[in-house]
Amino acid sequence: MKWESLTHKKRTLDVLKSLPAALVSNLDDWFAVELTYTSNAIEGNTLTRRETAVVIEKGLTVGGKSMREHLEAANHARALEFVRTRAERKPAIITARDILTIHGLILKGIDDDNAGAYRSVPVRIAGSSVVLPNPRKVPVLMDEFEAWLGTRNKLHPAAFASEAHYRFVSIHPFVDGNGRAARLLMNLLLLQRGYPPAIIPKKDRLAYIGALEKAQLGGAKDDYERIVYKAVDRSLDIYLKAVRGEAAFGSDDDSDELLKIGELAKAAGQTVPTIRYWTHEGLLDVAEVTESGYTMYGREMTARCELIKKLKAQRLTLAEIKTRMK
């Protein structure tokens, strides 16, 4: 893996890095939502990116979602705050206590008995043949891992963060929350070395899990390292675009939530002019208009189109349809 190409982008960023405080705040907020959304989605949380933002930025609840899913979002955001603070604090060497703190925040209110505590029972990864360490070995393995974190090795910072993530999940020290803790640990190590946090997109979930399993079963780590490399590279690009005043924000997973007008028309079996007309008449809600001028709709508008179609088939007027939909 050519980790050194990341160094070049990092140096370019260091030279250019003079961001207004407001933009830094916006970037931090964006990464907080994106990291929380993607990390939880990898573990099966069904909150969309937009719903995740509502939970962690506004403290609101989302209908149809479980309390656990809400707590997972809020907890991850708090754990990320700790990670950001810890990255700037001395001593620089990350300890097992730091990891236990991260885990305690992840499971707070979800499983308080196991939050911030090593597992005392055997665990398995669902659908995987990977054999994880006996719980009695976990404290010793974590002591060894802590010692390794404190070594002055010659690995590239991103390679070191990637390896730390891999070693940690292979120990699997907790009953639950290992994946989220591993990704936060990886990002803590990246932040300490001046790199932006790495986001593993939801769309890469299966490839990411499969690559980890392949390595844990004795195969090469190339696929796994490539995923981490791409994640770090993408985050560097986001910051570089921000520094240069270019459009920087955008989620790899936005396509899972928002549709362009043509995509909505196709999904709903309608024409683009019809979608435009229904939008103009207030029958369809616009989620956002992008900087490029694209009108974006939530996927729930597909069902709304079906409802409008059914009501029109009953020969209702637009006014009557609006009343029914209210």
mmCIF file of C-alpha atoms in Angstrom:
data_model
loop_
_atom_site.group_PDB
_atom_site.id
_atom_site.type_symbol
_atom_site.label_atom_id
_atom_site.label_comp_id
_atom_site.label_asym_id
_atom_site.label_seq_id
_atom_site.Cartn_x
_atom_site.Cartn_y
_atom_site.Cartn_z
ATOM 1 C CA MET A 1 0.000 0.000 0.000
ATOM 2 C CA LYS A 2 1.414 3.393 -1.045
ATOM 3 C CA TRP A 3 0.712 5.212 2.204
ATOM 4 C CA GLU A 4 3.279 7.887 1.330
ATOM 5 C CA SER A 5 0.934 9.390 -1.260
ATOM 6 C CA LEU A 6 -1.227 10.404 1.707
ATOM 7 C CA THR A 7 1.779 12.219 3.150
ATOM 8 C CA HIS A 8 1.954 14.390 0.036
ATOM 9 C CA LYS A 9 -1.683 15.452 0.414
ATOM 10 C CA LYS A 10 -1.179 15.998 4.135
ATOM 11 C CA ARG A 11 1.803 18.289 3.460
ATOM 12 C CA THR A 12 -0.212 20.221 0.893
ATOM 13 C CA LEU A 13 -2.977 20.616 3.452
ATOM 14 C CA ASP A 14 -0.507 21.778 6.110
ATOM 15 C CA VAL A 15 0.813 24.471 3.761
ATOM 16 C CA LEU A 16 -2.637 25.670 2.760
ATOM 17 C CA LYS A 17 -4.301 25.157 6.116
ATOM 18 C CA SER A 18 -5.682 28.498 7.178
ATOM 19 C CA LEU A 19 -9.395 27.917 7.497
ATOM 20 C CA PRO A 20 -11.874 30.435 8.910
ATOM 21 C CA ALA A 21 -13.229 29.385 12.309
ATOM 22 C CA ALA A 22 -16.746 29.073 10.886
ATOM 23 C CA LEU A 23 -15.591 26.656 8.184
ATOM 24 C CA VAL A 24 -13.625 24.583 10.699
ATOM 25 C CA SER A 25 -16.769 24.350 12.819
ATOM 26 C CA ASN A 26 -18.827 23.322 9.785
ATOM 27 C CA LEU A 27 -16.297 20.645 8.865
ATOM 28 C CA ASP A 28 -16.250 19.312 12.422
ATOM 29 C CA ASP A 29 -20.045 19.190 12.508
ATOM 30 C CA TRP A 30 -20.206 17.464 9.134
ATOM 31 C CA PHE A 31 -17.644 14.847 10.139
ATOM 32 C CA ALA A 32 -19.463 14.254 13.444
ATOM 33 C CA VAL A 33 -22.690 13.418 11.633
ATOM 34 C CA GLU A 34 -21.008 11.456 8.846
ATOM 35 C CA LEU A 35 -18.826 9.392 11.188
ATOM 36 C CA THR A 36 -21.731 8.664 13.515
ATOM 37 C CA TYR A 37 -24.075 7.750 10.677
ATOM 38 C CA THR A 38 -21.652 5.489 8.811
ATOM 39 C CA SER A 39 -20.145 3.774 11.856
ATOM 40 C CA ASN A 40 -23.562 2.960 13.294
ATOM 41 C CA ALA A 41 -24.935 1.921 9.889
ATOM 42 C CA ILE A 42 -22.097 -0.591 9.531
ATOM 43 C CA GLU A 43 -23.330 -2.165 12.786
ATOM 44 C CA GLY A 44 -26.958 -2.313 11.609
ATOM 45 C CA ASN A 45 -28.414 0.962 12.907
ATOM 46 C CA THR A 46 -31.225 2.035 10.540
ATOM 47 C CA LEU A 47 -31.118 5.799 11.156
ATOM 48 C CA THR A 48 -30.492 7.650 7.895
ATOM 49 C CA ARG A 49 -27.850 10.340 7.684
ATOM 50 C CA ARG A 50 -30.524 13.025 7.923
ATOM 51 C CA GLU A 51 -32.125 11.327 10.943
ATOM 52 C CA THR A 52 -28.724 10.983 12.599
ATOM 53 C CA ALA A 53 -28.201 14.723 12.199
ATOM 54 C CA VAL A 54 -31.599 15.422 13.774
ATOM 55 C CA VAL A 55 -30.716 13.262 16.781
ATOM 56 C CA ILE A 56 -27.215 14.568 17.487
ATOM 57 C CA GLU A 57 -27.592 18.198 16.402
ATOM 58 C CA LYS A 58 -31.107 18.937 17.627
ATOM 59 C CA GLY A 59 -31.625 16.274 20.284
ATOM 60 C CA LEU A 60 -34.924 15.238 18.714
ATOM 61 C CA THR A 61 -36.415 11.779 18.355
ATOM 62 C CA VAL A 62 -37.316 10.142 15.059
ATOM 63 C CA GLY A 63 -40.603 8.305 14.691
ATOM 64 C CA GLY A 64 -40.413 4.584 14.019
ATOM 65 C CA LYS A 65 -36.864 4.210 15.345
ATOM 66 C CA SER A 66 -35.910 2.389 18.538
ATOM 67 C CA MET A 67 -34.553 4.030 21.675
ATOM 68 C CA ARG A 68 -31.351 2.012 21.240
ATOM 69 C CA GLU A 69 -30.793 3.502 17.793
ATOM 70 C CA HIS A 70 -31.223 7.005 19.204
ATOM 71 C CA LEU A 71 -28.779 6.252 22.023
ATOM 72 C CA GLU A 72 -26.252 4.773 19.596
ATOM 73 C CA ALA A 73 -26.260 8.028 17.633
ATOM 74 C CA ALA A 74 -26.053 10.337 20.652
ATOM 75 C CA ASN A 75 -23.433 8.154 22.356
ATOM 76 C CA HIS A 76 -21.193 7.934 19.306
ATOM 77 C CA ALA A 77 -21.246 11.711 18.953
ATOM 78 C CA ARG A 78 -20.188 12.087 22.605
ATOM 79 C CA ALA A 79 -17.455 9.479 22.179
ATOM 80 C CA LEU A 80 -16.185 11.381 19.142
ATOM 81 C CA GLU A 81 -16.053 14.569 21.232
ATOM 82 C CA PHE A 82 -13.863 12.711 23.728
ATOM 83 C CA VAL A 83 -11.658 11.457 20.880
ATOM 84 C CA ARG A 84 -11.164 14.987 19.533
ATOM 85 C CA THR A 85 -10.284 16.311 22.990
ATOM 86 C CA ARG A 86 -7.964 13.391 23.760
ATOM 87 C CA ALA A 87 -6.131 13.843 20.457
ATOM 88 C CA GLU A 88 -4.970 17.292 21.591
ATOM 89 C CA ARG A 89 -4.021 16.271 25.128
ATOM 90 C CA LYS A 90 -0.777 15.013 26.626
ATOM 91 C CA PRO A 91 0.503 12.379 27.036
ATOM 92 C CA ALA A 92 0.186 11.415 23.389
ATOM 93 C CA ILE A 93 0.382 7.672 24.000
ATOM 94 C CA ILE A 94 -3.079 6.119 23.993
ATOM 95 C CA THR A 95 -3.776 3.748 26.863
ATOM 96 C CA ALA A 96 -6.241 0.993 27.639
ATOM 97 C CA ARG A 97 -7.965 3.449 29.976
ATOM 98 C CA ASP A 98 -8.642 5.739 27.002
ATOM 99 C CA ILE A 99 -10.152 2.836 25.082
ATOM 100 C CA LEU A 100 -12.327 1.857 28.047
ATOM 101 C CA THR A 101 -13.550 5.459 28.269
ATOM 102 C CA ILE A 102 -14.488 5.438 24.579
ATOM 103 C CA HIS A 103 -16.343 2.165 24.991
ATOM 104 C CA GLY A 104 -18.090 3.370 28.126
ATOM 105 C CA LEU A 105 -19.468 6.327 26.176
ATOM 106 C CA ILE A 106 -20.571 4.098 23.283
ATOM 107 C CA LEU A 107 -22.681 1.785 25.464
ATOM 108 C CA LYS A 108 -23.874 4.313 28.057
ATOM 109 C CA GLY A 109 -27.558 3.750 28.755
ATOM 110 C CA ILE A 110 -27.605 0.798 26.357
ATOM 111 C CA ASP A 111 -25.699 -1.788 28.378
ATOM 112 C CA ASP A 112 -24.337 -0.125 31.497
ATOM 113 C CA ASP A 113 -23.198 -3.445 32.981
ATOM 114 C CA ASN A 114 -20.741 -3.975 30.127
ATOM 115 C CA ALA A 115 -19.970 -0.355 29.211
ATOM 116 C CA GLY A 116 -16.262 0.326 29.645
ATOM 117 C CA ALA A 117 -15.556 -3.221 30.847
ATOM 118 C CA TYR A 118 -13.756 -6.123 29.212
ATOM 119 C CA ARG A 119 -15.900 -9.112 28.380
ATOM 120 C CA SER A 120 -15.993 -12.105 30.691
ATOM 121 C CA VAL A 121 -17.823 -14.367 28.245
ATOM 122 C CA PRO A 122 -16.967 -15.895 24.853
ATOM 123 C CA VAL A 123 -18.228 -13.975 21.812
ATOM 124 C CA ARG A 124 -18.627 -14.721 18.124
ATOM 125 C CA ILE A 125 -18.965 -12.579 15.036
ATOM 126 C CA ALA A 126 -22.308 -13.398 13.440
ATOM 127 C CA GLY A 127 -21.889 -15.344 10.207
ATOM 128 C CA SER A 128 -18.108 -15.560 10.562
ATOM 129 C CA SER A 129 -15.812 -18.506 11.203
ATOM 130 C CA VAL A 130 -13.229 -16.284 12.933
ATOM 131 C CA VAL A 131 -12.381 -17.651 16.388
ATOM 132 C CA LEU A 132 -11.947 -14.854 18.921
ATOM 133 C CA PRO A 133 -9.726 -15.019 22.028
ATOM 134 C CA ASN A 134 -10.897 -16.651 25.236
ATOM 135 C CA PRO A 135 -12.219 -13.964 27.628
ATOM 136 C CA ARG A 136 -9.576 -14.898 30.203
ATOM 137 C CA LYS A 137 -6.892 -13.800 27.742
ATOM 138 C CA VAL A 138 -8.448 -10.412 27.010
ATOM 139 C CA PRO A 139 -6.793 -8.397 29.845
ATOM 140 C CA VAL A 140 -3.332 -9.711 28.928
ATOM 141 C CA LEU A 141 -3.909 -9.151 25.214
ATOM 142 C CA MET A 142 -5.052 -5.597 25.892
ATOM 143 C CA ASP A 143 -1.958 -4.964 28.035
ATOM 144 C CA GLU A 144 0.157 -6.144 25.103
ATOM 145 C CA PHE A 145 -1.873 -3.992 22.725
ATOM 146 C CA GLU A 146 -1.376 -0.956 24.968
ATOM 147 C CA ALA A 147 2.368 -1.601 24.973
ATOM 148 C CA TRP A 148 2.355 -1.848 21.174
ATOM 149 C CA LEU A 149 0.482 1.469 20.918
ATOM 150 C CA GLY A 150 3.282 3.038 22.939
ATOM 151 C CA THR A 151 6.092 1.831 20.690
ATOM 152 C CA ARG A 152 7.857 4.238 18.351
ATOM 153 C CA ASN A 153 7.435 2.209 15.186
ATOM 154 C CA LYS A 154 8.285 3.310 11.663
ATOM 155 C CA LEU A 155 4.820 2.769 10.220
ATOM 156 C CA HIS A 156 3.152 5.580 8.311
ATOM 157 C CA PRO A 157 0.580 7.300 10.601
ATOM 158 C CA ALA A 158 -2.340 5.990 8.523
ATOM 159 C CA ALA A 159 -0.802 2.509 8.370
ATOM 160 C CA PHE A 160 -0.327 2.588 12.155
ATOM 161 C CA ALA A 161 -3.962 3.625 12.701
ATOM 162 C CA SER A 162 -5.098 0.903 10.304
ATOM 163 C CA GLU A 163 -3.019 -1.747 12.070
ATOM 164 C CA ALA A 164 -4.291 -0.607 15.481
ATOM 165 C CA HIS A 165 -7.873 -0.994 14.275
ATOM 166 C CA TYR A 166 -7.102 -4.490 12.956
ATOM 167 C CA ARG A 167 -5.331 -5.669 16.116
ATOM 168 C CA PHE A 168 -8.082 -4.288 18.317
ATOM 169 C CA VAL A 169 -10.988 -5.989 16.519
ATOM 170 C CA SER A 170 -9.003 -9.225 16.472
ATOM 171 C CA ILE A 171 -8.885 -9.122 20.275
ATOM 172 C CA HIS A 172 -12.574 -8.136 20.390
ATOM 173 C CA PRO A 173 -12.287 -7.131 24.062
ATOM 174 C CA PHE A 174 -15.932 -6.172 24.587
ATOM 175 C CA VAL A 175 -19.286 -7.913 24.496
ATOM 176 C CA ASP A 176 -20.603 -5.283 22.095
ATOM 177 C CA GLY A 177 -19.401 -2.074 20.455
ATOM 178 C CA ASN A 178 -16.037 -3.397 19.262
ATOM 179 C CA GLY A 179 -16.397 -2.099 15.703
ATOM 180 C CA ARG A 180 -17.398 1.397 16.739
ATOM 181 C CA ALA A 181 -14.632 1.530 19.344
ATOM 182 C CA ALA A 182 -12.087 0.318 16.769
ATOM 183 C CA ARG A 183 -13.018 3.005 14.254
ATOM 184 C CA LEU A 184 -12.932 5.715 16.919
ATOM 185 C CA LEU A 185 -9.521 4.485 18.085
ATOM 186 C CA MET A 186 -8.271 4.551 14.497
ATOM 187 C CA ASN A 187 -9.476 8.124 14.125
ATOM 188 C CA LEU A 188 -7.972 9.165 17.446
ATOM 189 C CA LEU A 189 -4.583 7.992 16.183
ATOM 190 C CA LEU A 190 -5.088 9.811 12.874
ATOM 191 C CA LEU A 191 -6.124 13.049 14.590
ATOM 192 C CA GLN A 192 -3.059 12.902 16.837
ATOM 193 C CA ARG A 193 -0.856 12.970 13.751
ATOM 194 C CA GLY A 194 -2.733 15.823 12.114
ATOM 195 C CA TYR A 195 -4.817 13.736 9.721
ATOM 196 C CA PRO A 196 -8.578 14.182 9.379
ATOM 197 C CA PRO A 197 -10.787 11.334 10.624
ATOM 198 C CA ALA A 198 -11.383 8.502 8.161
ATOM 199 C CA ILE A 199 -14.921 7.614 7.149
ATOM 200 C CA ILE A 200 -15.695 4.081 5.962
ATOM 201 C CA PRO A 201 -18.851 4.519 3.850
ATOM 202 C CA LYS A 202 -21.944 2.447 4.428
ATOM 203 C CA LYS A 203 -21.716 1.202 0.843
ATOM 204 C CA ASP A 204 -18.336 -0.380 1.691
ATOM 205 C CA ARG A 205 -19.766 -2.281 4.666
ATOM 206 C CA LEU A 206 -19.625 -5.783 3.177
ATOM 207 C CA ALA A 207 -16.218 -5.225 1.590
ATOM 208 C CA TYR A 208 -14.876 -3.846 4.883
ATOM 209 C CA ILE A 209 -16.211 -6.726 6.986
ATOM 210 C CA GLY A 210 -15.106 -9.269 4.396
ATOM 211 C CA ALA A 211 -11.604 -7.809 4.186
ATOM 212 C CA LEU A 212 -11.220 -7.910 7.964
ATOM 213 C CA GLU A 213 -12.406 -11.515 8.085
ATOM 214 C CA LYS A 214 -10.058 -12.497 5.263
ATOM 215 C CA ALA A 215 -7.085 -11.102 7.185
ATOM 216 C CA GLN A 216 -8.210 -12.632 10.487
ATOM 217 C CA LEU A 217 -8.426 -16.043 8.822
ATOM 218 C CA GLY A 218 -4.811 -15.799 7.701
ATOM 219 C CA GLY A 219 -5.174 -14.049 4.369
ATOM 220 C CA ALA A 220 -3.496 -10.878 3.187
ATOM 221 C CA LYS A 221 -4.445 -7.509 4.679
ATOM 222 C CA ASP A 222 -4.263 -5.753 1.316
ATOM 223 C CA ASP A 223 -8.022 -5.439 0.809
ATOM 224 C CA TYR A 224 -8.568 -4.140 4.330
ATOM 225 C CA GLU A 225 -5.700 -1.657 4.119
ATOM 226 C CA ARG A 226 -6.975 -0.432 0.755
ATOM 227 C CA ILE A 227 -10.344 0.410 2.322
ATOM 228 C CA VAL A 228 -8.686 2.383 5.130
ATOM 229 C CA TYR A 229 -6.367 4.094 2.646
ATOM 230 C CA LYS A 230 -9.328 5.211 0.523
ATOM 231 C CA ALA A 231 -11.137 6.477 3.623
ATOM 232 C CA VAL A 232 -8.177 8.611 4.724
ATOM 233 C CA ASP A 233 -7.556 9.807 1.168
ATOM 234 C CA ARG A 234 -11.177 10.897 0.768
ATOM 235 C CA SER A 235 -11.100 12.868 4.037
ATOM 236 C CA LEU A 236 -7.915 14.636 2.961
ATOM 237 C CA ASP A 237 -9.621 15.566 -0.312
ATOM 238 C CA ILE A 238 -12.580 17.002 1.597
ATOM 239 C CA TYR A 239 -10.293 19.244 3.646
ATOM 240 C CA LEU A 240 -8.227 20.269 0.623
ATOM 241 C CA LYS A 241 -11.374 21.276 -1.265
ATOM 242 C CA ALA A 242 -12.520 23.281 1.741
ATOM 243 C CA VAL A 243 -9.184 25.096 1.940
ATOM 244 C CA ARG A 244 -9.383 25.921 -1.766
ATOM 245 C CA GLY A 245 -12.919 27.208 -1.443
ATOM 246 C CA GLU A 246 -14.413 24.368 -3.462
ATOM 247 C CA ALA A 247 -17.573 22.441 -2.565
ATOM 248 C CA ALA A 248 -16.311 19.945 0.003
ATOM 249 C CA PHE A 249 -19.304 18.352 1.615
ATOM 250 C CA GLY A 250 -21.173 15.335 0.355
ATOM 251 C CA SER A 251 -21.870 11.839 1.581
ATOM 252 C CA ASP A 252 -20.972 8.673 -0.298
ATOM 253 C CA ASP A 253 -24.262 7.411 1.056
ATOM 254 C CA ASP A 254 -26.449 10.344 0.062
ATOM 255 C CA SER A 255 -27.746 8.222 -2.810
ATOM 256 C CA ASP A 256 -29.312 5.940 -0.204
ATOM 257 C CA GLU A 257 -31.443 8.835 1.046
ATOM 258 C CA LEU A 258 -32.016 11.457 -1.642
ATOM 259 C CA LEU A 259 -33.178 11.230 -5.245
ATOM 260 C CA LYS A 260 -32.779 13.647 -8.128
ATOM 261 C CA ILE A 261 -36.008 14.571 -9.874
ATOM 262 C CA GLY A 262 -35.339 12.151 -12.737
ATOM 263 C CA GLU A 263 -34.607 9.323 -10.305
ATOM 264 C CA LEU A 264 -37.814 9.996 -8.393
ATOM 265 C CA ALA A 265 -39.797 10.102 -11.634
ATOM 266 C CA LYS A 266 -38.367 6.734 -12.682
ATOM 267 C CA ALA A 267 -38.933 5.148 -9.262
ATOM 268 C CA ALA A 268 -42.521 6.418 -9.153
ATOM 269 C CA GLY A 269 -43.337 5.610 -12.776
ATOM 270 C CA GLN A 270 -44.109 9.254 -13.578
ATOM 271 C CA THR A 271 -42.712 11.848 -15.975
ATOM 272 C CA VAL A 272 -40.332 14.582 -14.856
ATOM 273 C CA PRO A 273 -42.865 17.314 -15.795
ATOM 274 C CA THR A 274 -45.461 15.573 -13.597
ATOM 275 C CA ILE A 275 -43.060 15.508 -10.643
ATOM 276 C CA ARG A 276 -42.285 19.193 -11.207
ATOM 277 C CA TYR A 277 -46.001 20.024 -11.334
ATOM 278 C CA TRP A 278 -46.825 18.086 -8.176
ATOM 279 C CA THR A 279 -43.901 19.803 -6.450
ATOM 280 C CA HIS A 280 -45.088 23.236 -7.586
ATOM 281 C CA GLU A 281 -48.573 22.455 -6.271
ATOM 282 C CA GLY A 282 -47.191 21.483 -2.858
ATOM 283 C CA LEU A 283 -47.961 17.782 -3.151
ATOM 284 C CA LEU A 284 -44.296 16.748 -2.942
ATOM 285 C CA ASP A 285 -41.683 18.020 -0.479
ATOM 286 C CA VAL A 286 -38.216 19.040 -1.640
ATOM 287 C CA ALA A 287 -35.485 17.763 0.694
ATOM 288 C CA GLU A 288 -32.866 20.178 -0.574
ATOM 289 C CA VAL A 289 -31.553 22.032 -3.602
ATOM 290 C CA THR A 290 -27.847 21.375 -4.182
ATOM 291 C CA GLU A 291 -25.262 24.029 -5.002
ATOM 292 C CA SER A 292 -25.409 22.742 -8.581
ATOM 293 C CA GLY A 293 -29.141 23.412 -8.699
ATOM 294 C CA TYR A 294 -30.381 19.829 -8.439
ATOM 295 C CA THR A 295 -33.729 19.413 -6.703
ATOM 296 C CA MET A 296 -33.432 16.472 -4.299
ATOM 297 C CA TYR A 297 -36.219 14.401 -2.780
ATOM 298 C CA GLY A 298 -36.340 11.948 0.102
ATOM 299 C CA ARG A 299 -37.120 8.357 -0.853
ATOM 300 C CA GLU A 300 -40.385 8.639 1.061
ATOM 301 C CA MET A 301 -41.626 10.807 -1.807
ATOM 302 C CA THR A 302 -41.844 7.646 -3.926
ATOM 303 C CA ALA A 303 -44.644 6.407 -1.659
ATOM 304 C CA ARG A 304 -46.185 9.899 -1.747
ATOM 305 C CA CYS A 305 -46.314 9.680 -5.549
ATOM 306 C CA GLU A 306 -48.118 6.349 -5.314
ATOM 307 C CA LEU A 307 -50.667 7.885 -2.950
ATOM 308 C CA ILE A 308 -51.242 10.843 -5.273
ATOM 309 C CA LYS A 309 -51.689 8.439 -8.182
ATOM 310 C CA LYS A 310 -54.312 6.431 -6.259
ATOM 311 C CA LEU A 311 -56.214 9.545 -5.207
ATOM 312 C CA LYS A 312 -56.181 10.902 -8.749
ATOM 313 C CA ALA A 313 -57.602 7.576 -9.930
ATOM 314 C CA GLN A 314 -60.530 8.266 -7.586
ATOM 315 C CA ARG A 315 -61.064 11.493 -9.582
ATOM 316 C CA LEU A 316 -60.208 13.757 -6.652
ATOM 317 C CA THR A 317 -59.186 17.347 -7.393
ATOM 318 C CA LEU A 318 -55.779 18.672 -6.370
ATOM 319 C CA ALA A 319 -57.400 20.584 -3.511
ATOM 320 C CA GLU A 320 -59.095 17.394 -2.303
ATOM 321 C CA ILE A 321 -55.850 15.446 -2.600
ATOM 322 C CA LYS A 322 -54.045 18.060 -0.498
ATOM 323 C CA THR A 323 -56.762 17.811 2.144
ATOM 324 C CA ARG A 324 -56.546 14.015 2.213
ATOM 325 C CA MET A 325 -52.776 14.083 2.495
ATOM 326 C CA LYS A 326 -52.889 16.434 5.472
#
